[in-house]
GROMACS .gro file of C-alpha atoms in nm:
model
  456
    1UNK     CA    1  16.461  -3.199   4.819
    2UNK     CA    2  16.405  -3.255   4.404
    3UNK     CA    3  16.704  -3.254   4.146
    4UNK     CA    4  16.662  -2.920   4.060
    5UNK     CA    5  16.758  -2.818   4.421
    6UNK     CA    6  17.034  -3.101   4.382
    7UNK     CA    7  17.197  -2.938   4.114
    8UNK     CA    8  17.213  -2.592   4.263
    9UNK     CA    9  17.372  -2.694   4.556
   10UNK     CA   10  17.677  -2.865   4.342
   11UNK     CA   11  17.683  -2.582   4.165
   12UNK     CA   12  17.733  -2.380   4.388
   13UNK     CA   13  18.029  -2.565   4.533
   14UNK     CA   14  18.160  -2.608   4.208
   15UNK     CA   15  18.208  -2.190   4.246
   16UNK     CA   16  18.297  -2.193   4.594
   17UNK     CA   17  18.600  -2.381   4.553
   18UNK     CA   18  18.723  -2.179   4.215
   19UNK     CA   19  18.711  -1.918   4.371
   20UNK     CA   20  18.920  -2.078   4.683
   21UNK     CA   21  19.145  -2.168   4.451
   22UNK     CA   22  19.189  -1.825   4.274
   23UNK     CA   23  19.291  -1.687   4.548
   24UNK     CA   24  19.523  -1.946   4.670
   25UNK     CA   25  19.689  -1.896   4.300
   26UNK     CA   26  19.677  -1.522   4.376
   27UNK     CA   27  19.983  -1.466   4.617
   28UNK     CA   28  20.171  -1.696   4.382
   29UNK     CA   29  20.175  -1.477   4.131
   30UNK     CA   30  20.195  -1.139   4.316
   31UNK     CA   31  20.513  -1.341   4.506
   32UNK     CA   32  20.627  -1.431   4.104
   33UNK     CA   33  20.633  -1.077   3.998
   34UNK     CA   34  20.856  -0.980   4.296
   35UNK     CA   35  21.066  -1.238   4.219
   36UNK     CA   36  21.164  -1.147   3.873
   37UNK     CA   37  21.120  -0.772   3.939
   38UNK     CA   38  21.441  -0.879   4.191
   39UNK     CA   39  21.569  -1.094   3.918
   40UNK     CA   40  21.604  -0.814   3.706
   41UNK     CA   41  21.746  -0.529   3.919
   42UNK     CA   42  22.003  -0.783   4.022
   43UNK     CA   43  22.043  -0.864   3.672
   44UNK     CA   44  22.062  -0.479   3.547
   45UNK     CA   45  22.321  -0.380   3.833
   46UNK     CA   46  22.561  -0.653   3.851
   47UNK     CA   47  22.810  -0.430   3.636
   48UNK     CA   48  22.652  -0.073   3.642
   49UNK     CA   49  22.867   0.228   3.771
   50UNK     CA   50  22.664   0.509   3.828
   51UNK     CA   51  22.965   0.687   3.811
   52UNK     CA   52  23.002   0.689   3.399
   53UNK     CA   53  22.776   0.787   3.084
   54UNK     CA   54  22.530   0.550   2.992
   55UNK     CA   55  22.667   0.543   2.647
   56UNK     CA   56  22.770   0.258   2.409
   57UNK     CA   57  23.007   0.499   2.254
   58UNK     CA   58  23.194   0.780   2.434
   59UNK     CA   59  23.264   1.034   2.123
   60UNK     CA   60  22.809   1.026   2.093
   61UNK     CA   61  22.636   1.270   2.263
   62UNK     CA   62  22.413   1.219   2.530
   63UNK     CA   63  21.992   1.385   2.440
   64UNK     CA   64  21.895   1.495   2.776
   65UNK     CA   65  21.504   1.615   2.733
   66UNK     CA   66  21.389   1.847   2.982
   67UNK     CA   67  21.100   1.945   3.071
   68UNK     CA   68  20.992   2.184   3.333
   69UNK     CA   69  20.643   2.286   3.515
   70UNK     CA   70  20.573   2.611   3.731
   71UNK     CA   71  20.383   2.513   4.029
   72UNK     CA   72  20.391   2.809   4.256
   73UNK     CA   73  20.641   3.157   4.225
   74UNK     CA   74  20.712   3.230   4.624
   75UNK     CA   75  20.847   3.547   4.647
   76UNK     CA   76  20.982   3.803   4.419
   77UNK     CA   77  21.258   4.040   4.633
   78UNK     CA   78  21.341   4.321   4.416
   79UNK     CA   79  21.579   4.487   4.630
   80UNK     CA   80  21.781   4.202   4.634
   81UNK     CA   81  21.661   4.089   4.268
   82UNK     CA   82  21.599   3.774   4.361
   83UNK     CA   83  21.335   3.496   4.229
   84UNK     CA   84  21.204   3.265   4.448
   85UNK     CA   85  21.037   2.970   4.223
   86UNK     CA   86  20.875   2.621   4.307
   87UNK     CA   87  20.929   2.385   4.013
   88UNK     CA   88  20.827   2.072   3.885
   89UNK     CA   89  21.152   1.965   3.702
   90UNK     CA   90  21.151   1.648   3.461
   91UNK     CA   91  21.448   1.507   3.239
   92UNK     CA   92  21.429   1.203   3.018
   93UNK     CA   93  21.743   1.002   2.911
   94UNK     CA   94  21.830   0.686   2.761
   95UNK     CA   95  22.112   0.454   2.930
   96UNK     CA   96  22.207   0.225   2.695
   97UNK     CA   97  22.286  -0.002   3.033
   98UNK     CA   98  21.981  -0.060   3.161
   99UNK     CA   99  21.813  -0.264   2.913
  100UNK     CA  100  21.624  -0.617   2.917
  101UNK     CA  101  21.389  -0.835   2.738
  102UNK     CA  102  21.018  -0.791   2.914
  103UNK     CA  103  20.978  -1.115   2.791
  104UNK     CA  104  21.227  -1.316   2.954
  105UNK     CA  105  21.109  -1.161   3.293
  106UNK     CA  106  20.700  -1.269   3.265
  107UNK     CA  107  20.660  -0.949   3.057
  108UNK     CA  108  20.751  -0.633   3.329
  109UNK     CA  109  20.868  -0.384   3.116
  110UNK     CA  110  20.948  -0.093   3.389
  111UNK     CA  111  21.042  -0.077   3.710
  112UNK     CA  112  21.067   0.276   4.006
  113UNK     CA  113  21.418   0.281   4.190
  114UNK     CA  114  21.617   0.501   4.374
  115UNK     CA  115  21.720   0.816   4.174
  116UNK     CA  116  22.065   0.728   4.320
  117UNK     CA  117  22.170   0.418   4.174
  118UNK     CA  118  22.170   0.534   3.785
  119UNK     CA  119  22.312   0.802   3.633
  120UNK     CA  120  22.198   1.135   3.668
  121UNK     CA  121  22.267   1.418   3.430
  122UNK     CA  122  22.429   1.686   3.594
  123UNK     CA  123  22.213   1.982   3.522
  124UNK     CA  124  22.230   2.253   3.764
  125UNK     CA  125  22.042   2.621   3.708
  126UNK     CA  126  22.307   2.899   3.619
  127UNK     CA  127  22.176   3.191   3.741
  128UNK     CA  128  22.116   3.028   4.054
  129UNK     CA  129  22.114   3.276   4.355
  130UNK     CA  130  22.145   3.051   4.690
  131UNK     CA  131  22.472   3.020   4.894
  132UNK     CA  132  22.360   2.662   4.926
  133UNK     CA  133  22.509   2.443   4.725
  134UNK     CA  134  22.229   2.210   4.487
  135UNK     CA  135  22.099   1.923   4.662
  136UNK     CA  136  21.970   1.635   4.462
  137UNK     CA  137  21.625   1.543   4.529
  138UNK     CA  138  21.551   1.173   4.699
  139UNK     CA  139  21.290   1.069   4.439
  140UNK     CA  140  21.276   0.755   4.263
  141UNK     CA  141  21.300   0.718   3.878
  142UNK     CA  142  21.070   0.551   3.572
  143UNK     CA  143  21.266   0.278   3.420
  144UNK     CA  144  21.180   0.116   3.102
  145UNK     CA  145  21.275  -0.162   2.951
  146UNK     CA  146  21.397   0.016   2.634
  147UNK     CA  147  21.643   0.172   2.886
  148UNK     CA  148  21.410   0.519   2.876
  149UNK     CA  149  21.482   0.684   3.232
  150UNK     CA  150  21.247   0.955   3.359
  151UNK     CA  151  21.347   1.114   3.680
  152UNK     CA  152  21.082   1.408   3.817
  153UNK     CA  153  21.205   1.567   4.096
  154UNK     CA  154  21.044   1.865   4.321
  155UNK     CA  155  21.285   2.196   4.317
  156UNK     CA  156  21.239   2.543   4.491
  157UNK     CA  157  21.505   2.794   4.279
  158UNK     CA  158  21.645   3.074   4.368
  159UNK     CA  159  21.763   3.268   4.073
  160UNK     CA  160  21.909   3.652   4.030
  161UNK     CA  161  21.679   3.819   3.812
  162UNK     CA  162  21.843   4.208   3.650
  163UNK     CA  163  21.492   4.411   3.827
  164UNK     CA  164  21.393   4.721   3.603
  165UNK     CA  165  21.179   4.965   3.779
  166UNK     CA  166  21.174   5.230   3.575
  167UNK     CA  167  20.828   5.143   3.483
  168UNK     CA  168  20.706   5.041   3.820
  169UNK     CA  169  20.416   4.918   3.944
  170UNK     CA  170  20.306   4.890   3.588
  171UNK     CA  171  20.645   4.696   3.463
  172UNK     CA  172  20.657   4.330   3.250
  173UNK     CA  173  21.002   4.218   3.421
  174UNK     CA  174  21.168   3.915   3.229
  175UNK     CA  175  21.338   3.686   3.481
  176UNK     CA  176  21.540   3.333   3.293
  177UNK     CA  177  21.589   3.016   3.409
  178UNK     CA  178  21.914   2.852   3.299
  179UNK     CA  179  21.922   2.494   3.283
  180UNK     CA  180  22.252   2.357   3.172
  181UNK     CA  181  22.517   2.085   3.241
  182UNK     CA  182  22.791   2.176   3.419
  183UNK     CA  183  23.071   1.975   3.344
  184UNK     CA  184  23.005   1.818   3.032
  185UNK     CA  185  23.016   1.968   2.709
  186UNK     CA  186  22.748   2.039   2.421
  187UNK     CA  187  22.999   1.700   2.257
  188UNK     CA  188  22.897   1.479   2.529
  189UNK     CA  189  22.541   1.550   2.667
  190UNK     CA  190  22.268   1.781   2.411
  191UNK     CA  191  21.991   1.950   2.652
  192UNK     CA  192  21.682   2.011   2.438
  193UNK     CA  193  21.322   2.111   2.584
  194UNK     CA  194  20.994   1.939   2.609
  195UNK     CA  195  20.783   2.162   2.345
  196UNK     CA  196  20.792   2.560   2.343
  197UNK     CA  197  20.770   2.653   2.614
  198UNK     CA  198  20.741   2.504   3.017
  199UNK     CA  199  20.412   2.432   3.124
  200UNK     CA  200  20.137   2.583   3.363
  201UNK     CA  201  19.902   2.362   3.445
  202UNK     CA  202  19.905   2.311   3.787
  203UNK     CA  203  20.003   2.670   3.825
  204UNK     CA  204  19.893   2.890   4.119
  205UNK     CA  205  19.782   3.215   4.092
  206UNK     CA  206  19.955   3.470   4.268
  207UNK     CA  207  19.831   3.749   4.402
  208UNK     CA  208  20.140   3.998   4.293
  209UNK     CA  209  20.235   3.869   3.981
  210UNK     CA  210  20.087   3.740   3.625
  211UNK     CA  211  20.235   3.493   3.470
  212UNK     CA  212  20.173   3.543   3.077
  213UNK     CA  213  20.364   3.236   2.931
  214UNK     CA  214  20.716   3.080   3.018
  215UNK     CA  215  20.836   2.992   2.666
  216UNK     CA  216  21.154   2.746   2.638
  217UNK     CA  217  21.435   2.877   2.427
  218UNK     CA  218  21.818   2.656   2.389
  219UNK     CA  219  22.131   2.825   2.359
  220UNK     CA  220  22.474   2.702   2.260
  221UNK     CA  221  22.736   2.956   2.472
  222UNK     CA  222  23.120   2.905   2.477
  223UNK     CA  223  23.232   3.032   2.790
  224UNK     CA  224  23.604   3.118   2.874
  225UNK     CA  225  23.719   2.824   3.048
  226UNK     CA  226  23.630   2.629   2.828
  227UNK     CA  227  23.697   2.552   2.451
  228UNK     CA  228  23.366   2.349   2.386
  229UNK     CA  229  23.045   2.443   2.378
  230UNK     CA  230  22.788   2.401   2.648
  231UNK     CA  231  22.429   2.407   2.541
  232UNK     CA  232  22.130   2.512   2.781
  233UNK     CA  233  21.746   2.570   2.818
  234UNK     CA  234  21.635   2.928   2.929
  235UNK     CA  235  21.230   2.953   3.069
  236UNK     CA  236  21.132   3.281   3.113
  237UNK     CA  237  20.857   3.434   3.206
  238UNK     CA  238  20.658   3.707   3.482
  239UNK     CA  239  20.462   4.041   3.483
  240UNK     CA  240  20.314   4.221   3.734
  241UNK     CA  241  19.981   4.233   3.887
  242UNK     CA  242  19.986   4.595   3.969
  243UNK     CA  243  19.563   4.598   4.173
  244UNK     CA  244  19.808   4.605   4.514
  245UNK     CA  245  20.037   4.853   4.440
  246UNK     CA  246  19.746   5.101   4.275
  247UNK     CA  247  19.527   5.053   4.568
  248UNK     CA  248  19.830   5.106   4.825
  249UNK     CA  249  20.075   5.378   4.681
  250UNK     CA  250  19.924   5.528   4.391
  251UNK     CA  251  19.582   5.595   4.489
  252UNK     CA  252  19.596   5.736   4.833
  253UNK     CA  253  19.901   5.988   4.605
  254UNK     CA  254  19.633   6.067   4.401
  255UNK     CA  255  19.340   6.168   4.633
  256UNK     CA  256  19.632   6.387   4.815
  257UNK     CA  257  19.746   6.583   4.500
  258UNK     CA  258  19.376   6.627   4.449
  259UNK     CA  259  19.347   6.740   4.783
  260UNK     CA  260  19.661   7.002   4.784
  261UNK     CA  261  19.505   7.202   4.581
  262UNK     CA  262  19.233   7.281   4.801
  263UNK     CA  263  19.462   7.509   4.977
  264UNK     CA  264  19.363   7.839   4.779
  265UNK     CA  265  18.998   7.766   4.830
  266UNK     CA  266  19.032   7.815   5.226
  267UNK     CA  267  18.945   8.129   5.367
  268UNK     CA  268  19.228   8.399   5.478
  269UNK     CA  269  19.092   8.401   5.768
  270UNK     CA  270  19.063   8.076   5.855
  271UNK     CA  271  19.465   8.039   5.910
  272UNK     CA  272  19.458   7.643   5.753
  273UNK     CA  273  19.553   7.801   5.449
  274UNK     CA  274  19.971   7.646   5.478
  275UNK     CA  275  19.853   7.366   5.749
  276UNK     CA  276  19.744   7.228   5.477
  277UNK     CA  277  19.997   7.227   5.234
  278UNK     CA  278  20.264   7.136   5.471
  279UNK     CA  279  20.041   6.827   5.656
  280UNK     CA  280  19.958   6.737   5.243
  281UNK     CA  281  20.381   6.763   5.152
  282UNK     CA  282  20.463   6.573   5.514
  283UNK     CA  283  20.194   6.272   5.400
  284UNK     CA  284  20.362   6.238   5.086
  285UNK     CA  285  20.684   6.256   5.153
  286UNK     CA  286  20.583   5.961   5.368
  287UNK     CA  287  20.465   5.762   5.093
  288UNK     CA  288  20.801   5.835   4.882
  289UNK     CA  289  21.027   5.651   5.209
  290UNK     CA  290  20.792   5.334   5.181
  291UNK     CA  291  20.848   5.316   4.796
  292UNK     CA  292  21.183   5.349   4.867
  293UNK     CA  293  21.233   5.123   5.117
  294UNK     CA  294  21.074   4.797   4.854
  295UNK     CA  295  21.315   4.938   4.552
  296UNK     CA  296  21.615   4.795   4.474
  297UNK     CA  297  21.896   5.065   4.359
  298UNK     CA  298  21.896   5.156   4.049
  299UNK     CA  299  21.937   5.364   3.765
  300UNK     CA  300  21.609   5.499   3.632
  301UNK     CA  301  21.408   5.675   3.861
  302UNK     CA  302  21.012   5.470   3.876
  303UNK     CA  303  20.747   5.595   3.767
  304UNK     CA  304  20.497   5.613   4.039
  305UNK     CA  305  20.882   5.798   4.175
  306UNK     CA  306  20.828   6.042   3.911
  307UNK     CA  307  20.467   6.130   4.001
  308UNK     CA  308  20.523   6.158   4.387
  309UNK     CA  309  20.791   6.396   4.321
  310UNK     CA  310  20.598   6.568   4.068
  311UNK     CA  311  20.323   6.619   4.311
  312UNK     CA  312  20.564   6.729   4.544
  313UNK     CA  313  20.754   6.954   4.421
  314UNK     CA  314  20.359   7.119   4.307
  315UNK     CA  315  20.247   7.161   4.667
  316UNK     CA  316  20.543   7.327   4.806
  317UNK     CA  317  20.513   7.553   4.497
  318UNK     CA  318  20.130   7.609   4.550
  319UNK     CA  319  20.204   7.658   4.886
  320UNK     CA  320  20.486   7.917   4.891
  321UNK     CA  321  20.153   8.091   4.572
  322UNK     CA  322  19.964   8.050   4.911
  323UNK     CA  323  20.207   8.263   5.161
  324UNK     CA  324  20.219   8.528   4.909
  325UNK     CA  325  19.863   8.565   4.854
  326UNK     CA  326  19.816   8.554   5.237
  327UNK     CA  327  20.055   8.860   5.255
  328UNK     CA  328  19.809   8.979   4.951
  329UNK     CA  329  19.534   9.021   5.146
  330UNK     CA  330  19.668   9.142   5.506
  331UNK     CA  331  19.804   9.465   5.351
  332UNK     CA  332  19.678   9.749   5.619
  333UNK     CA  333  19.490  10.001   5.573
  334UNK     CA  334  19.881  10.185   5.535
  335UNK     CA  335  19.931   9.998   5.223
  336UNK     CA  336  19.986  10.153   4.882
  337UNK     CA  337  19.669  10.135   4.605
  338UNK     CA  338  19.704   9.820   4.367
  339UNK     CA  339  19.876   9.934   4.066
  340UNK     CA  340  19.636  10.069   3.754
  341UNK     CA  341  19.747   9.768   3.539
  342UNK     CA  342  19.650   9.514   3.805
  343UNK     CA  343  19.322   9.747   3.868
  344UNK     CA  344  19.252   9.702   3.516
  345UNK     CA  345  19.367   9.299   3.423
  346UNK     CA  346  19.318   9.135   3.734
  347UNK     CA  347  19.002   9.336   3.930
  348UNK     CA  348  18.850   9.348   3.573
  349UNK     CA  349  18.878   9.075   3.339
  350UNK     CA  350  19.037   8.822   3.570
  351UNK     CA  351  18.729   8.844   3.806
  352UNK     CA  352  18.480   8.851   3.548
  353UNK     CA  353  18.675   8.575   3.377
  354UNK     CA  354  18.664   8.374   3.735
  355UNK     CA  355  18.371   8.504   3.847
  356UNK     CA  356  18.420   8.663   4.191
  357UNK     CA  357  18.205   8.904   4.263
  358UNK     CA  358  18.158   9.132   4.637
  359UNK     CA  359  17.830   9.056   4.758
  360UNK     CA  360  17.513   9.112   4.617
  361UNK     CA  361  17.663   9.111   4.264
  362UNK     CA  362  17.558   8.963   3.960
  363UNK     CA  363  17.892   8.672   3.782
  364UNK     CA  364  17.997   8.773   3.498
  365UNK     CA  365  18.009   9.167   3.604
  366UNK     CA  366  18.266   9.276   3.858
  367UNK     CA  367  18.261   9.689   4.043
  368UNK     CA  368  18.390   9.892   3.792
  369UNK     CA  369  18.742  10.034   3.906
  370UNK     CA  370  18.748  10.338   4.113
  371UNK     CA  371  18.941  10.657   4.073
  372UNK     CA  372  19.131  10.753   4.390
  373UNK     CA  373  18.963  11.014   4.553
  374UNK     CA  374  19.000  11.353   4.447
  375UNK     CA  375  19.187  11.555   4.697
  376UNK     CA  376  18.950  11.753   4.919
  377UNK     CA  377  19.013  12.194   4.923
  378UNK     CA  378  19.225  12.284   5.142
  379UNK     CA  379  19.146  12.450   5.467
  380UNK     CA  380  19.454  12.663   5.454
  381UNK     CA  381  19.342  13.006   5.371
  382UNK     CA  382  19.110  13.008   5.649
  383UNK     CA  383  19.200  13.086   5.966
  384UNK     CA  384  19.042  13.123   6.308
  385UNK     CA  385  19.103  13.520   6.471
  386UNK     CA  386  19.361  13.519   6.693
  387UNK     CA  387  19.168  13.810   6.916
  388UNK     CA  388  18.812  13.610   7.081
  389UNK     CA  389  18.534  13.808   6.894
  390UNK     CA  390  18.189  13.817   7.089
  391UNK     CA  391  17.969  13.937   6.867
  392UNK     CA  392  17.730  13.678   6.875
  393UNK     CA  393  17.703  13.748   6.484
  394UNK     CA  394  18.036  13.764   6.329
  395UNK     CA  395  18.148  13.588   6.001
  396UNK     CA  396  18.465  13.472   6.252
  397UNK     CA  397  18.280  13.219   6.412
  398UNK     CA  398  18.094  13.037   6.070
  399UNK     CA  399  18.490  13.011   5.976
  400UNK     CA  400  18.541  12.813   6.267
  401UNK     CA  401  18.279  12.645   6.232
  402UNK     CA  402  18.330  12.531   5.858
  403UNK     CA  403  18.698  12.460   5.968
  404UNK     CA  404  18.583  12.173   6.218
  405UNK     CA  405  18.371  12.036   5.929
  406UNK     CA  406  18.595  12.039   5.659
  407UNK     CA  407  18.900  11.904   5.918
  408UNK     CA  408  18.582  11.603   6.019
  409UNK     CA  409  18.532  11.530   5.613
  410UNK     CA  410  18.910  11.542   5.545
  411UNK     CA  411  18.943  11.253   5.815
  412UNK     CA  412  18.650  11.055   5.677
  413UNK     CA  413  18.797  11.038   5.335
  414UNK     CA  414  19.115  10.918   5.442
  415UNK     CA  415  18.967  10.656   5.612
  416UNK     CA  416  18.718  10.567   5.357
  417UNK     CA  417  18.981  10.599   5.089
  418UNK     CA  418  19.238  10.361   5.304
  419UNK     CA  419  18.936  10.113   5.398
  420UNK     CA  420  18.874  10.077   4.980
  421UNK     CA  421  19.317   9.999   4.912
  422UNK     CA  422  19.243   9.712   5.209
  423UNK     CA  423  18.927   9.616   5.021
  424UNK     CA  424  19.098   9.633   4.680
  425UNK     CA  425  19.430   9.386   4.844
  426UNK     CA  426  19.140   9.160   4.984
  427UNK     CA  427  18.963   9.140   4.654
  428UNK     CA  428  19.325   9.087   4.436
  429UNK     CA  429  19.404   8.762   4.696
  430UNK     CA  430  19.066   8.635   4.607
  431UNK     CA  431  19.101   8.690   4.212
  432UNK     CA  432  19.459   8.523   4.269
  433UNK     CA  433  19.314   8.207   4.459
  434UNK     CA  434  19.040   8.112   4.228
  435UNK     CA  435  19.298   8.170   3.935
  436UNK     CA  436  19.569   7.935   4.125
  437UNK     CA  437  19.312   7.705   4.233
  438UNK     CA  438  19.221   7.585   3.865
  439UNK     CA  439  19.575   7.616   3.754
  440UNK     CA  440  19.684   7.345   4.003
  441UNK     CA  441  19.324   7.144   4.018
  442UNK     CA  442  19.356   7.118   3.622
  443UNK     CA  443  19.798   6.994   3.650
  444UNK     CA  444  19.721   6.736   3.954
  445UNK     CA  445  19.386   6.594   3.744
  446UNK     CA  446  19.618   6.577   3.428
  447UNK     CA  447  19.951   6.422   3.662
  448UNK     CA  448  19.678   6.102   3.813
  449UNK     CA  449  19.480   6.046   3.460
  450UNK     CA  450  19.784   6.050   3.289
  451UNK     CA  451  19.950   5.728   3.544
  452UNK     CA  452  19.585   5.567   3.576
  453UNK     CA  453  19.613   5.547   3.177
  454UNK     CA  454  19.871   5.278   3.286
  455UNK     CA  455  19.706   5.060   3.484
  456UNK     CA  456  19.426   5.028   3.175
   0.00000   0.00000   0.00000
């Protein structure tokens, strides 16, 4: 073995010895840090109490900074007007009795200890809607050498929220979360928000609600129970996402409302005109009941409720008009003739405008009004002979034949006049059907567009 190899082996031996020496000293270092942390903990909490405000001067107010992060909207119970949220709440304050010199403890500048060991501000949710008492989260606090305490705790809150459903489902609700001290007034504990709004960085998107922002506002109020002011911080949020309600409640009603006027287009002989109107009315009633179950009792009727009521009123009137028009259609031959004003206005001008024509008649032209048939000559002056005549070429035989022919002609004319009156009433019913079809279809279309425009 040469000198070069001997030198390499010697260097590897020295490196190995150094590595082993470091490994042996590492537990000693870690143990020293742990011992310093235990010593710091014993020194800090030897004479410490968590029952009193940690201020050097009792007349001095303790500043608490509040930061809220919205993580999830769990539920919005509109009927009971309760909002359930999952929040991360961070509170920061300065404890005057928990300070140390980091150099005296090996450079240790922060420790994490259970939150139950230190004084904590009694900040609660003022508009809490839960019967259970507030439970403190068993999380640690971060304690720094200058006395700064940071307490991060998750919380599921149930808060009361006044729900205004007048514009449902295109409403924008404003639900507030008001945090403040329950027993300390503004001269003892001052609550301030961190920043101008809550954080939405970790927000889980909700299918029903859009959160456009969660601004924070600090207020100082004086309550009737106490003379000193109480500061609080209010976070306001929420706007509804109406896509689910448009698909589930609004679009079916729009389609049903557009189907209702088609009852005027059904032939009267089908026997289903009134049945269609009643079926549509029952379907709208079912949707109205579904809507009423999810809406809270309110003084103002929701927008979709107004639309349902307007549509149901329109369907009711259309069904009533359908019954009246069917009475016109089934006027028998014994009915009176169509009045002259209805013949001129409805069977004349309106029929041409609505393109209601007879079979084979071009659109825009209508059958000219026919005058009632002129009375046929009476055969009162023709009398058959009282005594039978035996003469083959006697004029009495011709008079008898004329009498029978006149009777047949009068019967034919009477039947034709009755048939013509019946056709006139049926044609009048078709004109009225076409007229109300346009009127009610336009009404349904305009109402539906007015409601759907709100979603844009």
